[in-house]
Tab-separated table of C-alpha atoms in Angstrom:
chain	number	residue	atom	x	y	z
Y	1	UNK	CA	31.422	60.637	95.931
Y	2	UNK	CA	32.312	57.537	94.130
Y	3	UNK	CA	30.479	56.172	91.800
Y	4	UNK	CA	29.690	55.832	87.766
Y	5	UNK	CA	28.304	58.358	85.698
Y	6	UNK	CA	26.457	57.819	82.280
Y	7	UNK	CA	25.634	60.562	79.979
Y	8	UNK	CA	23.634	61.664	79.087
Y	9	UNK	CA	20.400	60.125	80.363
Y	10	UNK	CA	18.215	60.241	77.182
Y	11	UNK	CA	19.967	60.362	74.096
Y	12	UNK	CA	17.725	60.993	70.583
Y	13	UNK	CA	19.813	60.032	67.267
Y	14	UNK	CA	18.334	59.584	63.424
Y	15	UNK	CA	18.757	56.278	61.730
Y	16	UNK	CA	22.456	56.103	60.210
Y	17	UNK	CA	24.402	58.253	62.700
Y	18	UNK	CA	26.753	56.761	65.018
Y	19	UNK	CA	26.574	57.788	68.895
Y	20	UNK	CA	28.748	57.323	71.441
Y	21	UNK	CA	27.529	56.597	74.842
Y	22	UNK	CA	30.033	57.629	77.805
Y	23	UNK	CA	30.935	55.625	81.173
Y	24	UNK	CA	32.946	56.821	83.522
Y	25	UNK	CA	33.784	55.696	87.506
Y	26	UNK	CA	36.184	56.922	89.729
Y	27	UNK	CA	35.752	53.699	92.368
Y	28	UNK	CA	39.397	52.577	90.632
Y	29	UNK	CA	37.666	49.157	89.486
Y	30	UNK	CA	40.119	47.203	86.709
Y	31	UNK	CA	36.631	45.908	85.152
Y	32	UNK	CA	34.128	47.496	83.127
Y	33	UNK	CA	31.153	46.019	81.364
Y	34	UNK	CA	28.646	46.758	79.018
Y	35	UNK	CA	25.132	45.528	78.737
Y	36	UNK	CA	21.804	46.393	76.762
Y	37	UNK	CA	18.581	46.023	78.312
Y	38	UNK	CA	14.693	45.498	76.237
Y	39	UNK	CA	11.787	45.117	78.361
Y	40	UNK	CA	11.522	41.666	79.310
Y	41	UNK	CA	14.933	40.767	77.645
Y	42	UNK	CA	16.947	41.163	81.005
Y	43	UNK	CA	20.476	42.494	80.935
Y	44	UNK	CA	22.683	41.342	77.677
Y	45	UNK	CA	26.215	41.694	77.638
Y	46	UNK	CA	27.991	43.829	74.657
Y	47	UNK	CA	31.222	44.418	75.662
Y	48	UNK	CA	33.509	43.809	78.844
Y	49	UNK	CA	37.224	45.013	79.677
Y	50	UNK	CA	39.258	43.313	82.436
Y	51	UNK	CA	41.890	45.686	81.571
Y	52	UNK	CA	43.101	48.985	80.064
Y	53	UNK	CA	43.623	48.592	76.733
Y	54	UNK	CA	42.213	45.231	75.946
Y	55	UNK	CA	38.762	44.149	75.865
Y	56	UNK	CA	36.009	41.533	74.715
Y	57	UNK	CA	32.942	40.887	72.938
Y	58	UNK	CA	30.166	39.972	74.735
Y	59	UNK	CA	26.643	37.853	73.311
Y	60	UNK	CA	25.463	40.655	71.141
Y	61	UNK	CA	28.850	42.886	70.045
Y	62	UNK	CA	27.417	43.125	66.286
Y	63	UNK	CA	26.867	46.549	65.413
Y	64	UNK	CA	28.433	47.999	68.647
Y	65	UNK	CA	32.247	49.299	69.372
Y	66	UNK	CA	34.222	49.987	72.389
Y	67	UNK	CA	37.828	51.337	73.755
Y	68	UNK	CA	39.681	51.394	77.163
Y	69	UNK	CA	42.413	53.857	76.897
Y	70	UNK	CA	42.084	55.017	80.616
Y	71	UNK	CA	41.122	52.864	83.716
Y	72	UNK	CA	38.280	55.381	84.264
Y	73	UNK	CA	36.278	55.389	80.606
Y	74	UNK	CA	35.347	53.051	78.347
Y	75	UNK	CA	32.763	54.588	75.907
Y	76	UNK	CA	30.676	52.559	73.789
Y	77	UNK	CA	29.838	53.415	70.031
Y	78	UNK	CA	26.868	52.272	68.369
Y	79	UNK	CA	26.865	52.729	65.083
Y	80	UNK	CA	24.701	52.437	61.784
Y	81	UNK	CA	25.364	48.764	61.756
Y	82	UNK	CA	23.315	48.111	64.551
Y	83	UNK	CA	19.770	46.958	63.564
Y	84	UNK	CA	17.794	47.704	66.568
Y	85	UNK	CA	19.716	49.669	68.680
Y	86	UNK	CA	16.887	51.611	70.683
Y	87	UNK	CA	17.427	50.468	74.325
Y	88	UNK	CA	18.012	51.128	77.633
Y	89	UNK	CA	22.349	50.830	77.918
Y	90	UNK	CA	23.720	50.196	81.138
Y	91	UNK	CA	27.608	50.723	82.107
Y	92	UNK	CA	29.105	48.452	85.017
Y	93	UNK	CA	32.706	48.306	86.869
Y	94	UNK	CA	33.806	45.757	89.094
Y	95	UNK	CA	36.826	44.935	90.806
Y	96	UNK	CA	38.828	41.730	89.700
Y	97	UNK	CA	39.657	40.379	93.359
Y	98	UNK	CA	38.355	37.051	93.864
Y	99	UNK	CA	36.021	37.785	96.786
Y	100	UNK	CA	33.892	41.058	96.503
Y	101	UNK	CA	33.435	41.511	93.218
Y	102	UNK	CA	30.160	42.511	92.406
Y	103	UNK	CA	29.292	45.231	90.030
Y	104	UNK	CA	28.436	48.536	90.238
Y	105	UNK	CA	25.696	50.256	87.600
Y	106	UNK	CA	25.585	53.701	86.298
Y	107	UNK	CA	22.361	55.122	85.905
Y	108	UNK	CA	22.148	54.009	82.265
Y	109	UNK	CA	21.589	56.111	79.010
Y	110	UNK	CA	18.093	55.683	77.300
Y	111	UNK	CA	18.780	55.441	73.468
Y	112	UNK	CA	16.186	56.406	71.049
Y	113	UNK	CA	16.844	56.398	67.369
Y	114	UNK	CA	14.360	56.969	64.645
I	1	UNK	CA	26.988	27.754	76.346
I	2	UNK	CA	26.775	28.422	79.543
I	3	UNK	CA	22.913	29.819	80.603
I	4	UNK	CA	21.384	30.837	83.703
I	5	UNK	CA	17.762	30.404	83.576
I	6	UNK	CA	15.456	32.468	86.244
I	7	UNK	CA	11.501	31.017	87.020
I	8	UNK	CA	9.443	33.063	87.167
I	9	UNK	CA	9.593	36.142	84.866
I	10	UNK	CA	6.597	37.806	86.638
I	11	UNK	CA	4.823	37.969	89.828
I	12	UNK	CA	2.236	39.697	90.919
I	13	UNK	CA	1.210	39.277	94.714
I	14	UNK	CA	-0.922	40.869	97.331
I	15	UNK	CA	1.135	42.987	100.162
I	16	UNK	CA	1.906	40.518	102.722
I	17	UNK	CA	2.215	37.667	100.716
I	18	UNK	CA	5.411	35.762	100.138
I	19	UNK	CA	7.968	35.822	96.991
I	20	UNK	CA	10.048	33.405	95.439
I	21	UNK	CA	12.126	33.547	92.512
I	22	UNK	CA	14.357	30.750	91.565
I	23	UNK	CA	17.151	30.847	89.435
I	24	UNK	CA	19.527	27.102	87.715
I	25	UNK	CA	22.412	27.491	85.659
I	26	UNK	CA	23.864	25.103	83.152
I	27	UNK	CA	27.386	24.618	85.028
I	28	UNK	CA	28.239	24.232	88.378
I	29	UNK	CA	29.014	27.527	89.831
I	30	UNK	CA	32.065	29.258	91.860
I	31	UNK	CA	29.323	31.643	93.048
I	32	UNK	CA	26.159	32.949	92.468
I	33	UNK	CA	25.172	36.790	93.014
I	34	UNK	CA	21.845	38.238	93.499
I	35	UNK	CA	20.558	42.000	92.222
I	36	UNK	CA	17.096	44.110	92.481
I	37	UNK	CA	16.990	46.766	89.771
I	38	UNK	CA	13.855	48.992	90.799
I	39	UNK	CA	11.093	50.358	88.424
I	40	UNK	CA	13.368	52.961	86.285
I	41	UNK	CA	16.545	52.213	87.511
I	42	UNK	CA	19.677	50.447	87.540
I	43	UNK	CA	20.542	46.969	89.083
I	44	UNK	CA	22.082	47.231	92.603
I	45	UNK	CA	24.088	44.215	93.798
I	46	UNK	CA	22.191	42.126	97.062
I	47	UNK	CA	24.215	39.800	98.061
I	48	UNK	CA	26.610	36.859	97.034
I	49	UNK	CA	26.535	33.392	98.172
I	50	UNK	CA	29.641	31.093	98.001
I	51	UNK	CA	29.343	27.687	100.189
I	52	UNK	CA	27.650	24.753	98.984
I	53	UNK	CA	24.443	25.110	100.958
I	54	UNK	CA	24.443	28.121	102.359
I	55	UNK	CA	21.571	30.372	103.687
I	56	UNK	CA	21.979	34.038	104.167
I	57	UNK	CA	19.287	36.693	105.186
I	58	UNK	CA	18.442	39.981	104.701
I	59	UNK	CA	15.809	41.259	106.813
I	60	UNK	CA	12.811	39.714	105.145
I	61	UNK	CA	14.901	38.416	102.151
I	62	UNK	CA	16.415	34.938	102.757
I	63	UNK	CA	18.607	33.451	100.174
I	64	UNK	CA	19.887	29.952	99.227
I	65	UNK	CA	22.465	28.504	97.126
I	66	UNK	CA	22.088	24.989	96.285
I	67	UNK	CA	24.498	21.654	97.533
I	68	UNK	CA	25.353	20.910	93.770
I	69	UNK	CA	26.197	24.828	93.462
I	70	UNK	CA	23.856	25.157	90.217
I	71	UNK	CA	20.498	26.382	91.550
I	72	UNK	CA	19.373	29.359	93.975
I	73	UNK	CA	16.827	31.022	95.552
I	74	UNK	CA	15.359	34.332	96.469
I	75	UNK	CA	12.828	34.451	99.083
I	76	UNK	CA	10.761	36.985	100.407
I	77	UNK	CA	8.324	36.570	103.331
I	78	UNK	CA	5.543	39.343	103.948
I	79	UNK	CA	6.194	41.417	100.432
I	80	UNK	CA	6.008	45.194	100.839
I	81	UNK	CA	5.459	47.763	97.964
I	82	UNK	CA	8.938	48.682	98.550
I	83	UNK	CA	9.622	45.429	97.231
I	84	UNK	CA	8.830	46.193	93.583
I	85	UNK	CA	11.232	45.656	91.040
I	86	UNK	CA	13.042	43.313	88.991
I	87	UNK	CA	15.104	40.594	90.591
I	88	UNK	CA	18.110	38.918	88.936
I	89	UNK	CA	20.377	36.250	89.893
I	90	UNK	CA	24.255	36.378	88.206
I	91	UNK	CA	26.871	33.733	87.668
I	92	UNK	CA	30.291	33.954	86.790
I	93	UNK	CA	31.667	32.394	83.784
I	94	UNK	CA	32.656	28.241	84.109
I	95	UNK	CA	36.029	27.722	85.759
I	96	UNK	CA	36.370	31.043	87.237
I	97	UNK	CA	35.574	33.480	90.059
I	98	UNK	CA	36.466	36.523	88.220
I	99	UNK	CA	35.815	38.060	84.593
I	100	UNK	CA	31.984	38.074	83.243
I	101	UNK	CA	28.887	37.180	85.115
I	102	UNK	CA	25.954	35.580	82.700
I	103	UNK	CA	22.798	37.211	84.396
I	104	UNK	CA	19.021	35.499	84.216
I	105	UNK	CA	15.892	37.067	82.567
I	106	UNK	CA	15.062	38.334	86.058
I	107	UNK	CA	11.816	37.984	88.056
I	108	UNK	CA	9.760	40.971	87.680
I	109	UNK	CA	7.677	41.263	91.334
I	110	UNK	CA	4.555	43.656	91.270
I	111	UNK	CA	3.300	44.089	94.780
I	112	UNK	CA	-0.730	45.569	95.298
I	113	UNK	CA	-1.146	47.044	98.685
């Protein structure tokens, strides 16, 4: 099945610790996003990656951190410096033809920190 | 910068009523794409419109995109429960059909049977 997994689904971390949320597909898209969602807020974009290797920041980057060493992954750390960082995290992919290029969610990762 | 703005952020409606959510973004765009994410879950991608004008349809969904390219619409005639969920109209980023997409607010659609 192709696809993108998240894990894991609900994730429970105390104040000050960084965690690392994963994102993985296997539908051999060059682009990977991701965005944070608060009720009401709609979808905000961290990070994004057109390609392995390289990447960009997004409208709210502060406090978050990202690689792309393989085509497949491209975790996302959020660490101590983010102020508010409880929130629904969702993981996209996309291809980077110029027709068809809609995105693909994972199931997202509910982060609660405390 | 560049903003897509999405009217209305909720609506509530009786089964069997219509649904429209409109969506306008600050630039002209290549294309716009349209997403439902239901209660609990993750966006899945609609449809995308291209053409100046055009006017695709879905079953009961019927969507627009606008002559000038900035503005579109989602409508749905007869709602159903299985309606419910968040809608959200997506743009891609000035000058190009590829790379990010700046999404709206969404339109949050409660349906009461």
């Amino acid at each position: 099945d192709g696809g993108i997994t998240q894990s894991p689904k609900y994730l429970f971390r105390k104040e000050g610790q960084n965690v690392t949320l994963s994102c993985e597909q296997n539908l051999n898209h060059d682009a990977m996003y991701w965005y944070r969602q608060d009720p009401g807020q709609g979808l905000r974009l961290i990070y994004y990656s057109q390609i392995v290797n390289d990447f960009q920041k997004g409208d709210i980057a502060e406090g978050y951190s990202v690689s792309r060493e393989k085509k497949e992954s491209f975790p996302l750390t959020v660490t101590s410096a983010q102020k508010n960082p409880t929130a629904f995290y969702l993981c996209a992919s996309s291809t980077r033809r110029e027709t068809d290029y809609e995105q693909y969610f994972g199931p997202g990762t509910r982060l609660t920190v405390t | 910068g560049q903003q897509v703005m999405q009217i209305p952020q909720y609506q509530h409606v009786q089964e069997g009523e219509d649904f429209t959510t409109y969506c306008n973004s600050s630039t002209t765009l290549s294309n716009i794409q349209w997403y439902k994410q239901r209660p609990g879950g993750h966006p899945v991608f609609l449809i995308q419109l291209v053409k100046s004008g055009e006017v695709k349809k879905q079953k009961r969904l019927t969507f627009q995109f606008g002559e000038a390219k900035k503005n579109s619409s989602l409508h749905i005639t007869a709602t159903q429960t299985t309606d419910v969920g968040t809608y959200f109209c997506a743009g891609p980023e000035r000058g190009s059909t590829l790379g990010r997409l700046y999404f709206g607010r969404g339109t949050q659609l409660t349906v009461w049977p």
